[in-house]
Short mmCIF file of C-alpha atoms in Angstrom, two decimals:
data_model
loop_
_atom_site.label_atom_id
_atom_site.label_comp_id
_atom_site.label_asym_id
_atom_site.label_seq_id
_atom_site.Cartn_x
_atom_site.Cartn_y
_atom_site.Cartn_z
CA MET A 14 124.91 65.86 139.45
CA GLY A 15 122.81 68.92 138.48
CA LEU A 16 123.75 72.52 139.17
CA THR A 17 121.18 72.86 141.93
CA ALA A 18 122.76 69.98 143.88
CA LYS A 19 126.23 71.51 144.08
CA ARG A 20 127.85 73.62 146.79
CA ASP A 21 127.60 77.39 146.39
CA ASP A 22 131.25 77.83 145.41
CA ASP A 23 131.09 75.02 142.86
CA LEU A 24 127.79 76.37 141.58
CA ASP A 25 129.22 79.83 140.99
CA GLY A 26 132.09 78.32 139.03
CA ASP A 27 129.71 76.33 136.86
CA LEU A 28 127.53 79.38 136.34
CA GLN A 29 130.51 81.42 135.21
CA ASP A 30 131.40 78.69 132.73
CA LEU A 31 127.82 78.60 131.46
CA ALA A 32 127.70 82.39 131.18
CA ALA A 33 130.87 82.32 129.08
CA ARG A 34 129.38 79.69 126.78
CA CYS A 35 126.20 81.73 126.40
CA LEU A 36 127.89 85.08 125.77
CA LEU A 37 127.34 84.74 122.02
CA ASP A 38 124.36 82.40 122.18
CA PHE A 39 121.03 83.71 123.50
CA GLU A 40 119.30 80.52 122.41
CA LYS A 41 121.64 78.37 124.50
CA PHE A 42 121.08 80.67 127.47
CA ILE A 43 117.29 80.24 127.34
CA ASP A 44 117.57 76.45 126.96
CA ASN A 45 119.92 76.11 129.94
CA ALA A 46 119.14 78.94 132.37
CA TYR A 47 115.48 78.14 133.05
CA PRO A 48 113.82 75.06 134.60
CA TRP A 49 111.99 73.72 131.54
CA GLY A 50 109.57 70.99 132.54
CA LEU A 51 110.57 71.06 136.20
CA SER A 52 107.71 70.35 138.61
CA GLY A 53 106.72 73.24 140.86
CA THR A 54 108.05 75.96 138.53
CA MET A 55 106.35 78.27 136.06
CA LEU A 56 107.68 76.04 133.26
CA GLU A 57 106.34 72.81 134.72
CA HIS A 58 104.15 72.22 131.65
CA HIS A 59 106.57 73.57 129.06
CA LEU A 60 109.58 71.68 127.73
CA GLU A 61 110.94 74.43 125.49
CA MET A 62 110.30 77.92 124.22
CA ASP A 63 107.79 78.79 121.52
CA PRO A 64 109.13 78.38 117.94
CA TRP A 65 108.93 82.13 117.28
CA GLN A 66 110.96 82.78 120.44
CA ARG A 67 113.60 80.29 119.31
CA ASP A 68 113.85 81.98 115.90
CA PHE A 69 114.12 85.36 117.61
CA ALA A 70 116.88 84.18 119.98
CA ARG A 71 118.76 82.44 117.18
CA SER A 72 118.77 85.53 114.96
CA ILE A 73 120.18 87.67 117.78
CA SER A 74 122.88 85.09 118.50
CA GLU A 75 123.94 85.08 114.86
CA GLU A 76 124.23 88.86 114.75
CA VAL A 77 126.17 89.02 118.03
CA ARG A 78 128.64 86.44 116.73
CA GLY A 79 128.98 88.38 113.50
CA ASN A 80 129.67 91.63 115.35
CA ALA A 81 132.51 89.98 117.32
CA PHE A 82 132.72 92.74 119.92
CA ASP A 83 136.26 92.74 121.34
CA GLY A 84 135.50 94.65 124.55
CA HIS A 85 136.57 98.11 123.40
CA THR A 86 135.97 98.72 119.65
CA PRO A 87 132.33 99.87 119.16
CA VAL A 88 130.10 97.71 116.95
CA LEU A 89 126.81 98.38 115.22
CA PRO A 90 123.79 98.08 117.53
CA VAL A 91 121.70 94.93 117.57
CA LEU A 92 118.18 96.12 116.68
CA ARG A 93 115.03 94.00 116.84
CA ALA A 94 111.31 94.81 116.57
CA VAL A 95 108.46 92.39 117.23
CA SER A 96 104.91 93.28 116.17
CA LYS A 97 102.69 90.72 117.81
CA GLY A 98 99.19 89.70 118.62
CA HIS A 99 98.02 89.32 122.19
CA GLY A 100 99.37 86.63 124.51
CA VAL A 101 102.34 85.33 122.52
CA GLY A 102 104.95 85.73 125.29
CA GLY A 103 106.51 89.07 124.42
CA SER A 104 106.99 90.14 128.04
CA VAL A 105 108.63 86.80 128.80
CA MET A 106 111.09 87.32 125.96
CA ALA A 107 111.85 90.84 127.20
CA ALA A 108 112.58 89.47 130.68
CA MET A 109 114.83 86.75 129.29
CA LEU A 110 116.76 89.36 127.32
CA VAL A 111 117.42 91.25 130.54
CA ASN A 112 118.59 88.05 132.26
CA TRP A 113 120.86 87.07 129.34
CA ILE A 114 122.54 90.44 128.94
CA ALA A 115 122.97 91.01 132.68
CA SER A 116 124.32 87.49 133.29
CA THR A 117 126.76 87.28 130.38
CA ARG A 118 128.00 90.88 130.15
CA PRO A 119 129.54 92.31 133.33
CA HIS A 120 128.83 96.01 133.83
CA SER A 121 126.06 96.06 131.21
CA GLN A 122 123.53 98.83 131.69
CA GLY A 123 119.89 98.62 130.63
CA VAL A 124 116.55 100.39 130.71
CA VAL A 125 113.13 98.78 130.42
CA THR A 126 110.04 100.88 129.72
CA ALA A 127 106.45 100.48 128.56
CA ASN A 128 103.64 102.63 127.22
CA THR A 129 102.07 103.23 130.64
CA SER A 130 103.24 103.00 134.23
CA THR A 131 100.60 100.31 134.85
CA GLN A 132 101.91 98.17 132.00
CA LEU A 133 105.47 98.70 133.20
CA GLU A 134 104.78 97.83 136.84
CA THR A 135 102.28 95.00 136.48
CA LYS A 136 103.39 93.37 133.22
CA THR A 137 106.81 94.21 131.81
CA TRP A 138 108.89 94.75 134.95
CA ALA A 139 106.83 92.20 136.86
CA ALA A 140 107.96 89.67 134.23
CA VAL A 141 111.60 90.68 134.77
CA ARG A 142 111.28 90.07 138.50
CA ARG A 143 109.42 86.80 138.04
CA TRP A 144 111.77 85.28 135.47
CA THR A 145 114.87 86.43 137.34
CA LYS A 146 113.70 84.28 140.24
CA GLU A 147 113.32 81.31 137.87
CA CYS A 148 116.71 81.91 136.25
CA LEU A 149 119.83 80.00 137.34
CA PHE A 150 121.73 83.28 137.36
CA GLY A 151 119.12 85.07 139.48
CA ARG A 152 121.23 84.47 142.60
CA TRP A 153 123.84 86.86 141.22
CA PHE A 154 121.47 89.85 141.31
CA LYS A 155 119.18 91.86 143.51
CA VAL A 156 115.88 92.89 141.95
CA ASN A 157 113.19 95.20 143.34
CA THR A 158 110.32 97.24 141.98
CA GLN A 159 112.58 99.60 140.07
CA ARG A 160 115.96 98.02 139.50
CA LEU A 161 117.92 94.82 138.89
CA TYR A 162 121.58 95.11 139.85
CA HIS A 163 124.74 93.24 140.83
CA PRO A 164 125.19 93.94 144.56
CA ALA A 165 128.96 94.39 144.21
CA HIS A 166 128.57 96.91 141.35
CA PRO A 167 125.15 98.56 141.72
CA GLU A 168 126.10 101.73 139.83
CA SER A 169 127.68 100.11 136.78
CA TRP A 170 125.97 96.71 136.37
CA PHE A 171 122.19 97.16 136.36
CA CYS A 172 118.89 97.37 134.54
CA SER A 173 116.28 99.90 135.62
CA ALA A 174 112.55 100.33 135.04
CA GLN A 175 111.70 103.82 133.78
CA THR A 176 108.37 105.40 132.86
CA CYS A 177 108.16 106.76 129.32
CA ARG A 178 106.59 110.11 130.12
CA GLN A 179 108.16 112.87 128.04
CA GLU A 180 109.21 114.67 131.22
CA ASN A 181 111.25 111.56 132.12
CA SER A 182 113.18 111.47 128.84
CA GLU A 183 116.45 112.43 130.56
CA ALA A 184 116.35 109.10 132.39
CA PHE A 185 117.15 107.51 129.02
CA ALA A 186 120.16 109.74 128.37
CA GLY A 187 123.76 109.32 129.41
CA GLN A 188 123.73 105.53 129.49
CA HIS A 189 127.07 104.27 128.20
CA ALA A 190 128.93 100.99 128.60
CA ALA A 191 132.01 101.37 126.42
CA ASP A 192 133.46 98.00 127.43
CA SER A 193 130.12 96.19 127.72
CA THR A 194 126.50 96.50 126.53
CA SER A 195 124.10 99.42 126.83
CA TYR A 196 120.56 98.23 126.03
CA TYR A 197 116.98 99.44 125.90
CA ILE A 198 113.79 97.39 125.88
CA PHE A 199 110.51 99.04 124.87
CA ASP A 200 107.20 97.26 125.54
CA GLU A 201 103.94 98.29 123.83
CA ASP A 202 106.15 100.52 121.75
CA SER A 203 103.47 102.02 119.48
CA ALA A 204 102.37 104.38 122.26
CA ILE A 205 105.82 105.41 123.55
CA PRO A 206 106.61 109.09 122.83
CA GLU A 207 109.12 109.66 120.06
CA ILE A 208 111.34 111.82 122.27
CA ILE A 209 112.12 108.71 124.35
CA HIS A 210 113.44 106.87 121.29
CA THR A 211 115.42 109.91 120.22
CA VAL A 212 117.13 110.27 123.60
CA ALA A 213 117.82 106.52 123.80
CA GLU A 214 119.79 106.72 120.55
CA GLY A 215 122.50 108.46 122.56
CA GLY A 216 123.18 105.18 124.36
CA MET A 217 123.92 103.39 121.09
CA THR A 218 127.24 105.06 120.31
CA ASP A 219 129.80 102.84 122.01
CA GLY A 220 130.43 99.30 123.22
CA GLU A 221 128.03 96.55 122.09
CA PRO A 222 124.67 98.37 122.11
CA MET A 223 121.27 96.70 121.74
CA GLN A 224 117.69 97.89 121.42
CA PHE A 225 114.49 95.85 121.36
CA ARG A 226 110.92 96.92 120.62
CA PHE A 227 107.81 94.83 121.33
CA GLY A 228 104.17 95.73 120.87
CA ASN A 229 100.83 95.64 119.13
CA ALA A 230 100.92 97.72 115.96
CA THR A 231 98.08 100.00 117.11
CA ARG A 232 99.13 102.73 114.67
CA ASN A 233 99.85 102.80 110.95
CA THR A 234 102.28 105.67 111.43
CA GLY A 235 105.08 106.42 113.86
CA SER A 236 108.40 104.93 114.83
CA PHE A 237 107.23 101.41 115.72
CA TYR A 238 105.33 101.14 112.45
CA GLU A 239 108.39 102.29 110.53
CA CYS A 240 110.57 99.70 112.27
CA CYS A 241 108.20 96.82 111.53
CA PHE A 242 106.52 97.75 108.25
CA GLY A 243 108.14 100.91 106.90
CA LYS A 244 111.42 102.35 105.75
CA GLN A 245 113.44 101.24 108.80
CA ARG A 246 112.53 97.55 108.64
CA ASP A 247 115.80 96.53 106.96
CA TYR A 248 117.66 97.75 110.05
CA TRP A 249 115.31 96.27 112.66
CA HIS A 250 114.78 92.75 111.25
CA PRO A 251 111.12 92.71 112.35
CA MET A 252 109.15 89.63 113.32
CA ILE A 253 105.35 89.64 112.87
CA ILE A 254 103.74 87.14 115.26
CA ASP A 255 100.16 85.96 114.77
CA SER A 256 98.63 84.91 118.10
CA ARG A 257 96.99 81.92 116.43
CA THR A 258 100.40 80.40 115.74
CA ALA A 259 101.78 80.93 119.26
CA ARG A 260 101.72 78.13 121.80
CA PHE A 261 100.82 80.25 124.83
CA SER A 262 97.94 82.38 123.47
CA ASN A 263 94.31 82.02 124.54
CA LYS A 264 92.73 80.30 121.55
CA GLN A 265 89.17 80.51 122.94
CA LEU A 266 89.46 84.26 123.35
CA ILE A 267 90.81 84.57 119.81
CA GLN A 268 87.81 82.65 118.48
CA ARG A 269 85.48 85.00 120.34
CA TRP A 270 87.23 88.04 118.86
CA ALA A 271 86.96 86.52 115.39
CA ALA A 272 83.21 86.09 115.85
CA LEU A 273 82.71 89.56 117.34
CA TYR A 274 84.90 91.65 115.06
CA GLY A 275 85.77 89.52 112.02
CA GLU A 276 89.22 88.28 111.08
CA ASP A 277 89.81 91.18 108.69
CA SER A 278 88.75 93.90 111.13
CA ASP A 279 91.32 96.37 112.42
CA PHE A 280 90.78 95.06 115.95
CA PHE A 281 91.62 91.50 114.90
CA ARG A 282 94.51 92.62 112.69
CA VAL A 283 96.16 94.41 115.62
CA ARG A 284 95.25 92.23 118.61
CA VAL A 285 95.69 88.86 116.92
CA ARG A 286 97.50 89.03 113.58
CA GLY A 287 100.19 91.49 114.67
CA LEU A 288 99.41 93.80 111.76
CA PRO A 289 98.76 97.55 111.80
CA PRO A 290 95.19 98.90 111.41
CA ARG A 291 94.10 99.88 107.92
CA ALA A 292 92.20 102.98 108.94
CA SER A 293 94.06 104.85 111.67
CA ASP A 294 95.47 104.64 115.16
CA LEU A 295 93.62 101.89 117.07
CA GLN A 296 94.33 103.75 120.32
CA PHE A 297 91.21 105.89 120.69
CA ILE A 298 92.82 108.87 122.47
CA ASP A 299 96.36 109.67 121.39
CA GLN A 300 99.14 110.25 123.90
CA ASP A 301 100.02 113.72 122.60
CA ARG A 302 96.50 114.97 123.23
CA ILE A 303 96.60 113.68 126.80
CA VAL A 304 100.01 115.16 127.56
CA GLU A 305 99.04 118.57 126.18
CA ALA A 306 95.90 118.59 128.32
CA SER A 307 98.01 117.85 131.41
CA ARG A 308 100.25 120.85 130.65
CA ARG A 309 97.59 123.34 129.59
CA GLU A 310 96.58 126.14 131.95
CA ALA A 311 93.19 125.45 133.51
CA THR A 312 90.61 128.10 132.65
CA ARG A 313 86.99 128.52 133.73
CA PHE A 314 84.06 130.86 133.14
CA THR A 315 81.42 132.39 135.39
CA ASP A 316 78.58 130.22 134.04
CA ASP A 317 80.47 126.90 133.95
CA ALA A 318 78.58 124.14 135.72
CA LEU A 319 80.33 121.91 138.23
CA VAL A 320 79.69 118.36 136.99
CA ILE A 321 80.65 115.16 138.81
CA GLY A 322 81.21 111.73 137.29
CA VAL A 323 81.17 108.65 139.53
CA ASP A 324 82.41 105.27 138.37
CA PHE A 325 81.46 102.58 140.89
CA SER A 326 83.40 99.41 141.61
CA GLY A 327 82.03 95.93 141.87
CA GLY A 328 84.90 95.02 144.19
CA GLY A 329 88.24 93.36 143.52
CA GLN A 330 90.96 95.42 141.83
CA ALA A 331 88.61 98.16 140.53
CA TRP A 332 88.17 101.48 142.34
CA ASN A 333 85.25 103.77 143.11
CA VAL A 334 86.30 107.06 141.50
CA VAL A 335 84.71 110.50 141.75
CA ARG A 336 85.96 113.13 139.27
CA PHE A 337 85.04 116.79 138.89
CA ARG A 338 84.87 119.05 135.85
CA ARG A 339 83.91 122.70 135.53
CA GLY A 340 83.86 123.61 131.86
CA LEU A 341 87.42 123.30 130.57
CA ASP A 342 88.84 122.63 134.03
CA ALA A 343 89.06 119.03 135.25
CA ARG A 344 92.13 119.73 137.37
CA SER A 345 91.34 122.15 140.18
CA ILE A 346 89.30 119.78 142.36
CA GLU A 347 91.10 116.65 143.48
CA PRO A 348 89.43 113.33 142.62
CA ILE A 349 88.16 110.96 145.28
CA ARG A 350 89.21 107.30 145.10
CA ILE A 351 87.90 104.54 147.35
CA PRO A 352 89.10 100.93 146.89
CA GLY A 353 86.45 98.55 145.65
CA GLU A 354 87.11 96.17 148.51
CA GLN A 355 85.88 98.81 150.98
CA THR A 356 82.44 99.02 149.35
CA ARG A 357 81.91 95.36 148.56
CA THR A 358 80.18 94.67 151.90
CA THR A 359 79.05 98.16 152.97
CA ARG A 360 78.06 101.17 150.87
CA SER A 361 77.47 103.66 153.64
CA ALA A 362 80.89 105.37 153.54
CA LEU A 363 80.73 106.12 149.81
CA LEU A 364 77.07 107.15 150.09
CA ALA A 365 78.03 109.67 152.78
CA VAL A 366 80.79 111.12 150.57
CA LEU A 367 78.40 111.58 147.65
CA ALA A 368 75.70 113.07 149.83
CA ASP A 369 78.16 115.58 151.29
CA LEU A 370 79.20 116.67 147.81
CA LEU A 371 75.59 117.19 146.71
CA ALA A 372 74.70 119.04 149.93
CA ASP A 373 77.54 121.57 149.60
CA ARG A 374 75.99 124.96 148.80
CA ARG A 375 79.16 127.02 148.55
CA PRO A 376 79.03 128.81 145.15
CA GLU A 377 82.32 127.30 143.97
CA ARG A 378 81.31 123.77 145.05
CA LYS A 379 77.62 123.70 144.19
CA VAL A 380 77.05 120.62 142.04
CA GLN A 381 74.82 121.12 139.01
CA ALA A 382 74.85 117.47 137.94
CA MET A 383 76.21 114.16 139.20
CA PHE A 384 76.30 111.32 136.66
CA CYS A 385 76.67 107.78 138.01
CA ASP A 386 77.54 104.56 136.21
CA SER A 387 74.44 102.38 136.44
CA ALA A 388 76.26 99.04 136.50
CA TYR A 389 77.01 99.26 140.23
CA GLY A 390 75.68 102.74 140.97
CA ALA A 391 71.91 102.21 140.73
CA PRO A 392 71.44 101.65 144.51
CA TYR A 393 73.36 104.86 145.26
CA VAL A 394 71.29 106.89 142.80
CA GLU A 395 68.03 105.58 144.26
CA ARG A 396 69.09 106.35 147.82
CA LEU A 397 70.43 109.84 146.97
CA ARG A 398 67.18 110.73 145.22
CA SER A 399 65.19 109.53 148.21
CA MET A 400 67.32 111.88 150.31
CA GLY A 401 66.13 114.81 148.17
CA PHE A 402 69.06 115.18 145.77
CA HIS A 403 67.51 115.63 142.33
CA THR A 404 70.66 116.57 140.40
CA VAL A 405 71.93 112.98 140.39
CA ASP A 406 71.35 110.84 137.27
CA GLU A 407 72.02 107.24 136.35
CA VAL A 408 73.91 106.55 133.11
CA THR A 409 73.76 103.18 131.38
CA PHE A 410 76.98 102.74 129.41
CA GLY A 411 75.37 100.29 126.98
CA HIS A 412 72.33 102.48 126.27
CA THR A 413 71.92 103.48 122.60
CA THR A 414 69.31 106.24 122.85
CA ASN A 415 70.43 109.58 121.33
CA THR A 416 73.89 108.27 120.47
CA GLU A 417 73.37 107.36 116.81
CA ASP A 418 73.25 111.03 115.82
CA ALA A 419 76.80 111.28 117.20
CA TYR A 420 77.83 108.15 115.25
CA CYS A 421 78.36 106.18 118.45
CA LEU A 422 77.13 102.69 119.30
CA ASN A 423 76.31 103.46 122.92
CA MET A 424 76.62 105.96 125.73
CA ARG A 425 80.12 104.88 126.72
CA ALA A 426 81.42 105.51 123.19
CA TYR A 427 79.52 108.81 123.07
CA MET A 428 80.95 110.08 126.36
CA TRP A 429 84.51 109.09 125.44
CA LYS A 430 84.12 110.74 122.03
CA GLU A 431 82.96 113.97 123.70
CA MET A 432 85.85 113.75 126.16
CA LYS A 433 88.37 113.18 123.36
CA GLU A 434 87.24 116.37 121.62
CA TRP A 435 87.29 118.27 124.93
CA LEU A 436 90.91 117.23 125.59
CA LEU A 437 92.00 119.50 122.73
CA TYR A 438 91.04 122.49 124.89
CA GLY A 439 90.52 121.25 128.45
CA ALA A 440 92.96 120.78 131.33
CA ILE A 441 93.57 117.62 133.36
CA PRO A 442 95.99 117.00 136.23
CA GLU A 443 99.36 115.29 135.77
CA ASP A 444 97.79 112.19 137.25
CA GLN A 445 99.50 109.09 135.89
CA ARG A 446 96.56 106.83 136.68
CA LEU A 447 94.15 109.06 134.76
CA MET A 448 96.57 109.56 131.87
CA ASP A 449 97.11 105.81 131.56
CA ASP A 450 93.36 105.19 131.59
CA LEU A 451 92.69 107.76 128.87
CA SER A 452 95.22 106.18 126.52
CA ALA A 453 94.22 102.56 127.18
CA PRO A 454 91.00 101.71 125.25
CA GLY A 455 91.11 100.77 121.60
CA TYR A 456 88.21 101.25 119.22
CA HIS A 457 86.72 100.16 115.90
CA LEU A 458 83.82 101.03 113.61
CA ASN A 459 81.04 98.49 113.27
CA PRO A 460 79.35 97.61 109.94
CA LYS A 461 77.05 100.64 110.41
CA ASP A 462 80.10 102.89 110.82
CA LEU A 463 79.25 103.52 114.46
CA LEU A 464 82.06 104.09 116.97
CA VAL A 465 82.60 101.12 119.28
CA LEU A 466 84.92 101.66 122.25
CA GLU A 467 86.84 98.61 123.46
CA SER A 468 84.99 96.98 126.34
CA LYS A 469 86.41 96.64 129.84
CA GLU A 470 86.25 92.87 129.38
CA ASP A 471 88.40 92.97 126.26
CA MET A 472 90.81 95.35 127.95
CA ALA A 473 91.10 92.93 130.88
CA ALA A 474 91.78 90.11 128.43
CA ARG A 475 94.72 92.17 127.11
CA GLY A 476 96.00 92.51 130.67
CA LEU A 477 94.93 96.15 131.08
CA ALA A 478 93.52 97.59 134.28
CA SER A 479 89.92 98.74 134.47
CA PRO A 480 89.90 102.42 133.32
CA ASP A 481 88.00 103.63 136.38
CA ASP A 482 89.44 107.17 136.36
CA GLY A 483 88.90 107.49 132.62
CA ASP A 484 85.28 106.38 132.88
CA ALA A 485 84.66 108.72 135.82
CA LEU A 486 85.87 111.73 133.83
CA ALA A 487 83.96 110.53 130.75
CA LEU A 488 80.75 110.47 132.80
CA THR A 489 80.97 114.26 133.18
CA PHE A 490 80.16 114.39 129.44
CA ALA A 491 76.95 112.36 129.70
CA ARG A 492 74.91 115.51 129.09
CA ARG A 493 75.85 119.11 128.41
CA ILE A 494 74.94 121.31 131.36
CA VAL A 495 74.52 125.07 131.13
CA VAL A 496 73.76 127.17 134.21
CA SER A 497 71.57 130.23 133.83
CA THR A 498 73.35 133.34 135.16
CA ASN A 499 73.45 137.01 134.26
CA PRO A 500 72.52 137.09 130.52
CA HIS A 501 75.39 139.44 129.70
CA ASN A 502 77.98 137.17 131.35
CA ARG A 503 76.41 134.03 129.93
CA ASN A 504 76.48 135.29 126.34
CA ARG A 505 80.01 136.66 126.68
CA ASP A 506 81.42 133.50 128.24
CA ALA A 507 79.58 131.20 125.85
CA ALA A 508 81.11 133.02 122.89
CA ARG A 509 84.59 132.86 124.41
CA ARG A 510 84.17 129.17 125.16
CA GLU A 511 82.97 128.46 121.63
CA ARG A 512 86.04 130.12 120.15
CA LEU A 513 88.28 127.99 122.38
CA ARG A 514 86.53 124.69 121.75
CA HIS A 515 85.47 124.74 118.12
CA PRO A 516 86.59 126.92 115.19
CA ARG A 517 82.98 126.69 113.96
CA VAL A 518 79.98 128.97 113.92
CA ALA A 519 78.62 129.42 117.44
CA GLY A 520 75.17 127.94 117.89
CA GLY A 521 75.72 125.29 115.20
CA PRO A 522 74.84 121.63 115.72
CA ASN A 523 78.18 120.87 117.36
CA SER A 524 78.40 123.91 119.58
CA TRP A 525 78.77 123.83 123.36
CA MET A 526 75.38 125.51 123.85
CA HIS A 527 73.44 123.28 121.44
#
């Protein structure tokens, strides 16, 4: 008679026995706690875990047995780092770790985080919720969008989802389980701020602590790199997982990437082979730059043009986003977001919004240029022009004209490159959606040494959301706009702006006014 056929009281007794047997054996837990091969479950077509996952679980079990935690004398932390290609099952393993620790260690306390709130909500924590439902021990716990906990001990026996923003670093402090396990799980760890790791170290001082890091090695510097490939690797026992060897990865997609980028390209090294890039950070815009821009005071000048970028949705999960920028200030005017589903069948509402913006003649809201993504925006541009609005322009992201001088493959790469430079001096809002979008795309250089920004299609294949807010802000850099005003003010403000933006000679080839 299987566990699922027993009465609740008998079942709980059997589960307690199984939990005791799995206390020192993560591999046994995975083999027994999930419905491998059972029809109607997520594992219907899988009889066992991937070989790399088995090796990972076995190594942890061996270290836990060696530590022999007695319930009160602190032991050395269990540390593991996994640098992986795309689609190997890292989020699944993170979820199973949460289930194992929570089920076998009463009053354990954990934190799960990821590089962005989108990754945390839709991938990492979503996996925790999903696999808890599949787990035999799931009936012991309550799990919601932010927390997994034992209902009888919600304050001492839990695992919580926390964003990794630097301002949230205190959420990683003060976690102690002297008679149990305090643990931290970091997903897409390359892009997690170092302060988060530093604060989390405080939870490693007592009990049976554990810490796990998963991610693509998008950087060849930083803490994750050091754990997997640098001076800390002897402590972290890293595993390097090539997507081609994993059972669950998308082999057709990998073949396409090999053809597009080459197997020795930085893109393929990071996304498939689990290796760090040779050249530099594969994340095009670094997190520090984004955070500083969100904290910087917004400044503007009398001759700054108000520029609007509009990224249109084709429907589905993507959004129609309107973003505003006046010189160094992309914060003061709130963005406009309209769900793609609302404009799939009718465009009139969004058209009215754009027309109202262009018709506004108030000095502080007069639009000097509106740049629209041509993919889904061409009908809007045509209609707005027919209505007499001549400051609206269509931008083709894949267009190559005038971008080669800037060492960019196309307009999308050019606009993002301009935006990246601007972020050193400009101000953005503390808008998590925008900040996530700005940090999401990767990049590489093609054989002609031209900048190629990761496509939306490749981002979607990695499980990332469409960077609608990022593209909308990038569109404000499609062309440099200067408004003619009083010559004295214009010259004064242009000089001040040049000193802020570039420590170069004003009027040079890279200047604002060029």
